[in-house]
Structures are given as C-alpha cells and as structure tokens.
Short mmCIF file of C-alpha atoms in Angstrom, two decimals:
data_model
loop_
_atom_site.label_atom_id
_atom_site.label_comp_id
_atom_site.label_asym_id
_atom_site.label_seq_id
_atom_site.Cartn_x
_atom_site.Cartn_y
_atom_site.Cartn_z
CA UNK A 215 -20.86 1.74 -9.50
CA UNK A 216 -23.72 0.46 -11.61
CA UNK A 217 -23.62 -2.72 -13.94
CA UNK A 218 -24.89 -2.38 -17.69
CA UNK A 219 -28.21 -2.78 -16.67
CA UNK A 220 -28.31 0.44 -14.27
CA UNK A 221 -27.82 -2.17 -10.86
CA UNK A 222 -25.78 -1.51 -8.53
CA UNK A 223 -22.57 -3.75 -7.88
CA UNK A 224 -22.09 -4.99 -5.18
CA UNK A 225 -18.51 -5.28 -3.83
CA UNK A 226 -18.67 -9.28 -4.61
CA UNK A 227 -19.70 -8.01 -8.28
CA UNK A 228 -17.20 -5.78 -9.23
CA UNK A 229 -14.70 -7.58 -7.55
CA UNK A 230 -15.41 -10.45 -10.28
CA UNK A 231 -14.92 -8.06 -12.95
CA UNK A 232 -12.00 -6.83 -12.23
CA UNK A 233 -10.66 -10.08 -12.02
CA UNK A 234 -11.99 -11.40 -15.46
CA UNK A 235 -10.40 -7.92 -16.52
CA UNK A 236 -6.65 -8.61 -15.16
CA UNK A 237 -7.16 -12.08 -16.95
CA UNK A 238 -7.98 -11.19 -20.15
CA UNK A 239 -4.80 -8.64 -20.10
CA UNK A 240 -3.09 -10.83 -19.17
CA UNK A 241 -0.98 -8.67 -16.37
CA UNK A 242 -1.92 -11.20 -12.35
CA UNK A 243 -0.01 -8.50 -11.02
CA UNK A 244 -2.42 -5.91 -10.57
CA UNK A 245 -4.49 -5.36 -7.36
CA UNK A 246 -7.42 -3.46 -7.32
CA UNK A 247 -6.26 -1.09 -4.39
CA UNK A 248 -3.18 0.00 -7.73
CA UNK A 249 -6.08 2.01 -9.22
CA UNK A 250 -6.23 4.39 -6.06
CA UNK A 251 -2.42 4.80 -6.32
CA UNK A 252 -2.00 4.49 -10.08
CA UNK A 253 -4.92 7.19 -9.98
CA UNK A 254 -2.65 10.08 -7.81
CA UNK A 255 0.55 9.25 -9.87
CA UNK A 256 -1.07 10.30 -13.15
CA UNK A 257 -2.86 13.13 -11.91
CA UNK A 258 0.50 14.33 -9.71
CA UNK A 259 1.87 14.41 -13.40
CA UNK A 260 -0.32 16.25 -14.91
CA UNK A 261 -1.09 18.87 -12.54
CA UNK A 262 1.12 18.60 -9.50
CA UNK A 263 0.96 17.36 -6.30
CA UNK A 264 -1.83 19.59 -4.83
CA UNK A 265 -4.39 18.18 -7.74
CA UNK A 266 -3.62 14.86 -6.07
CA UNK A 267 -3.86 15.93 -2.78
CA UNK A 268 -7.14 17.06 -3.50
CA UNK A 269 -7.98 13.89 -5.66
CA UNK A 270 -7.39 11.25 -3.25
CA UNK A 271 -8.96 13.35 0.16
CA UNK A 272 -4.91 13.63 1.68
CA UNK A 273 -4.99 16.45 3.92
CA UNK A 274 -0.99 16.97 3.50
CA UNK A 275 1.28 16.98 0.56
CA UNK A 276 3.32 14.62 2.96
CA UNK A 277 1.12 12.20 2.95
CA UNK A 278 0.14 12.26 -0.84
CA UNK A 279 4.06 12.37 -1.48
CA UNK A 280 4.61 9.05 0.27
CA UNK A 281 1.21 7.52 -1.70
CA UNK A 282 1.80 8.24 -5.10
CA UNK A 283 4.54 6.20 -7.13
CA UNK A 284 7.59 7.66 -9.04
CA UNK A 285 8.39 4.41 -10.73
CA UNK A 286 9.19 5.57 -13.94
CA UNK A 287 11.00 9.02 -14.68
CA UNK A 288 9.58 12.13 -15.07
CA UNK A 289 7.96 12.99 -18.66
CA UNK A 290 9.78 15.74 -20.00
CA UNK A 291 9.71 17.35 -23.20
CA UNK A 292 12.10 17.17 -26.56
CA UNK A 293 14.94 19.56 -26.22
CA UNK A 294 15.32 20.36 -29.91
#
C-alpha cells in the first residue's frame, strides 16, 4: 500500500490510518484483521465458496468455511 504522495506505507502508518478511520466512523469494535474475514465472506456471498477460497489463498474449502462469517442471513431475491 502507498500513501497519498506515493510513498510506501509502513505497518505503523497503516495502523494509524486504520485507527483514525475507525474512530471517525464511531466504531470501536472492528479490528484490522476483521477486514480479511469480511472480504472472504462478501466474496462467498457474491460468487460462492470457491471464489472465496481463491481470494483467501486457502488450500481447502473446509478452512475457508471455518474462516468466513455468516452472521447475517443469505441474500435472496423476492418471491414476487
């Protein structure tokens, strides 16, 4: 990742930017590591577990199934 001026971000700078964004959003519960699981979950819901497995780099579907989070119900289309 790079900063606005094109210089590479250090891990400290990335952490600082994330903490600032989280505070500005008013959410103190999210952690930086939650973003990876969210990306995997979103990919699973949109394209299926195989696509999520590829995104996360897991060797087995079982590992991906343990990693993704199904806290909300599956999205469906209306019946009418």
